[in-house]
C-alpha positions as semicolon CSV with decimal commas, in nm:
position;residue;x (nm);y (nm);z (nm)
1;L;-3,570;1,126;1,347
2;Q;-3,768;1,069;1,007
3;G;-3,569;0,859;0,791
4;K;-3,288;0,740;1,052
5;Q;-3,240;0,435;1,224
6;V;-3,497;0,486;1,553
7;R;-3,307;0,215;1,763
8;I;-2,946;0,439;1,792
9;G;-3,077;0,790;1,679
10;S;-2,969;1,061;1,444
11;F;-2,643;1,104;1,525
12;F;-2,512;0,741;1,522
13;S;-2,710;0,698;1,228
14;S;-2,513;0,957;1,029
15;L;-2,204;0,861;1,186
16;W;-2,249;0,505;1,061
17;T;-2,346;0,636;0,701
18;V;-2,022;0,847;0,713
19;T;-1,782;0,600;0,815
20;T;-1,905;0,325;0,566
21;T;-1,916;0,549;0,314
22;G;-1,588;0,673;0,364
23;T;-1,441;0,307;0,383
24;S;-1,626;0,242;0,029
25;C;-1,849;-0,024;0,190
26;G;-2,175;0,221;0,110
27;A;-2,415;0,079;0,414
28;T;-2,645;0,334;0,521
29;L;-2,840;0,351;0,832
30;C;-3,060;0,606;0,736
31;D;-3,218;0,778;0,406
32;M;-2,921;1,023;0,286
33;V;-3,178;1,265;0,160
34;L;-3,296;1,356;0,491
35;L;-2,930;1,409;0,649
36;K;-2,848;1,770;0,680
37;P;-2,638;1,915;0,401
38;L;-2,321;1,904;0,615
39;S;-2,399;1,509;0,623
40;K;-2,415;1,493;0,287
41;I;-2,093;1,681;0,213
42;I;-1,860;1,452;0,423
43;P;-1,917;1,155;0,239
44;L;-1,891;1,297;-0,065
45;A;-1,547;1,497;0,075
46;L;-1,441;1,146;0,166
47;M;-1,511;0,952;-0,173
48;N;-1,319;1,215;-0,358
49;T;-1,017;1,200;-0,142
50;G;-0,992;0,821;-0,244
51;E;-1,206;0,654;0,092
52;T;-0,866;0,613;0,279
53;I;-1,004;0,650;0,585
54;F;-0,948;0,403;0,874
55;G;-0,606;0,309;0,673
56;G;-0,762;0,274;0,330
57;V;-1,009;-0,017;0,338
58;G;-1,050;-0,208;-0,011
59;V;-1,035;0,032;-0,277
60;G;-0,866;0,308;-0,067
61;A;-0,504;0,081;-0,055
62;L;-0,441;0,171;-0,384
63;S;-0,536;0,531;-0,331
64;L;-0,367;0,571;-0,005
65;L;-0,054;0,430;-0,198
66;F;-0,051;0,695;-0,470
67;I;-0,152;0,969;-0,209
68;Q;0,154;0,839;-0,002
69;I;0,406;0,848;-0,291
70;V;0,293;1,217;-0,364
71;A;0,330;1,309;0,019
72;M;0,697;1,164;0,038
73;F;0,773;1,326;-0,310
74;S;0,678;1,677;-0,159
75;A;0,812;1,598;0,190
76;G;1,175;1,506;0,030
77;L;1,170;1,826;-0,190
78;L;1,107;2,029;0,104
79;V;1,429;1,894;0,334
80;G;1,659;1,872;0,047
81;R;1,687;1,533;0,014
82;T;1,608;1,239;-0,267
83;P;1,257;1,119;-0,195
84;E;1,223;0,776;-0,091
85;L;0,932;0,525;0,022
86;Y;0,974;0,189;0,150
87;G;1,359;0,204;0,079
88;K;1,306;0,292;-0,312
89;K;1,368;0,623;-0,490
90;I;1,074;0,820;-0,604
91;D;1,147;0,997;-0,937
92;S;0,962;1,259;-1,120
93;G;0,804;1,025;-1,339
94;V;0,662;0,816;-1,064
95;M;0,531;1,121;-0,892
96;K;0,387;1,258;-1,215
97;L;0,190;0,935;-1,258
98;S;0,101;0,914;-0,881
99;L;-0,085;1,237;-0,912
100;L;-0,260;1,193;-1,209
101;A;-0,376;0,887;-1,080
102;V;-0,486;1,075;-0,716
103;M;-0,681;1,319;-0,962
104;L;-0,795;1,109;-1,215
105;R;-1,122;1,040;-1,068
106;V;-1,239;1,356;-0,950
107;F;-1,191;1,426;-1,339
108;L;-1,364;1,174;-1,483
109;I;-1,677;1,215;-1,237
110;Y;-1,661;1,588;-1,365
111;V;-1,676;1,458;-1,766
112;A;-1,927;1,214;-1,660
113;L;-2,121;1,488;-1,525
114;W;-2,084;1,695;-1,848
115;F;-2,195;1,415;-2,060
116;Q;-2,524;1,351;-1,809
117;I;-2,611;1,699;-1,842
118;S;-2,577;1,790;-2,197
119;F;-2,665;1,462;-2,393
120;G;-2,866;1,299;-2,143
121;G;-3,038;1,607;-1,925
122;H;-3,374;1,547;-2,054
123;E;-3,399;1,222;-1,875
124;L;-3,318;1,421;-1,525
125;S;-3,609;1,555;-1,327
126;S;-3,567;1,929;-1,243
127;S;-3,858;1,954;-1,023
128;S;-3,608;1,967;-0,696
129;S;-3,454;2,254;-0,555
130;Q;-3,171;2,009;-0,478
131;A;-3,140;1,861;-0,840
132;M;-2,787;1,839;-0,851
133;T;-2,715;1,689;-0,540
134;P;-2,858;1,347;-0,638
135;L;-2,635;1,353;-0,977
136;I;-2,310;1,445;-0,816
137;Y;-2,356;1,205;-0,569
138;S;-2,445;0,901;-0,786
139;M;-2,142;1,012;-1,019
140;T;-1,883;0,957;-0,726
141;S;-1,992;0,661;-0,569
142;T;-2,027;0,511;-0,940
143;A;-1,649;0,602;-0,973
144;V;-1,552;0,532;-0,618
145;N;-1,768;0,327;-0,435
146;N;-2,034;0,086;-0,500
147;G;-2,279;0,295;-0,709
148;S;-2,528;0,405;-0,434
149;G;-2,756;0,719;-0,503
150;L;-2,999;0,937;-0,320
151;I;-3,349;0,934;-0,390
152;G;-3,434;1,124;-0,699
153;I;-3,192;0,935;-0,942
154;D;-3,382;0,665;-1,142
155;G;-3,125;0,379;-1,216
156;S;-3,303;0,264;-1,502
157;L;-3,245;0,531;-1,750
158;P;-3,066;0,440;-2,077
159;Y;-2,829;0,710;-2,105
160;L;-2,793;0,727;-1,748
161;S;-2,669;0,407;-1,694
162;S;-2,463;0,391;-1,985
163;V;-2,286;0,681;-1,850
164;H;-2,250;0,534;-1,502
165;S;-2,134;0,207;-1,665
166;I;-1,867;0,349;-1,859
167;L;-1,751;0,552;-1,554
168;M;-1,744;0,270;-1,365
169;L;-1,514;0,095;-1,584
170;V;-1,301;0,381;-1,672
171;S;-1,228;0,481;-1,311
172;R;-1,164;0,155;-1,202
173;L;-0,940;0,027;-1,462
174;L;-0,755;0,335;-1,528
175;P;-0,582;0,367;-1,195
176;L;-0,433;0,023;-1,227
177;V;-0,259;0,141;-1,529
178;F;-0,045;0,382;-1,345
């Protein structure tokens, strides 16, 4: 139970962390570094799919709309009808913009990771065997959530904070253009 909420136990601490991270809240009841590897992967997967769990609370509503457009277009093509969503025809231009918006955040996360490792790698500590996990989690959380991070990332480093700031600005405003 180290790093977990003693009142409710290990299972419910992990469940709380996974559900709140997947709904763009980011509140945790436990230290995420002390979670099992699968309990770290699930919040990352939920953040990368647009935080659409429980109907897309908050930022996930925009992601859910983009995913609905892509799904309805694909389903319409499969049955041989012109795709429609909410009584409006979905053409290929709308589909391309929606698909670009769905894939944009993950692409931006990997571009930010590349910049951080290539140019600001001297700021990161490589003392841990799991040095990449905190960096990937912090970039993912910055792009889609509230910017939380695992232990091992120092948020006051100049290059890291600038990469996080640019990533947050671009990944939050660019999907609104689409």
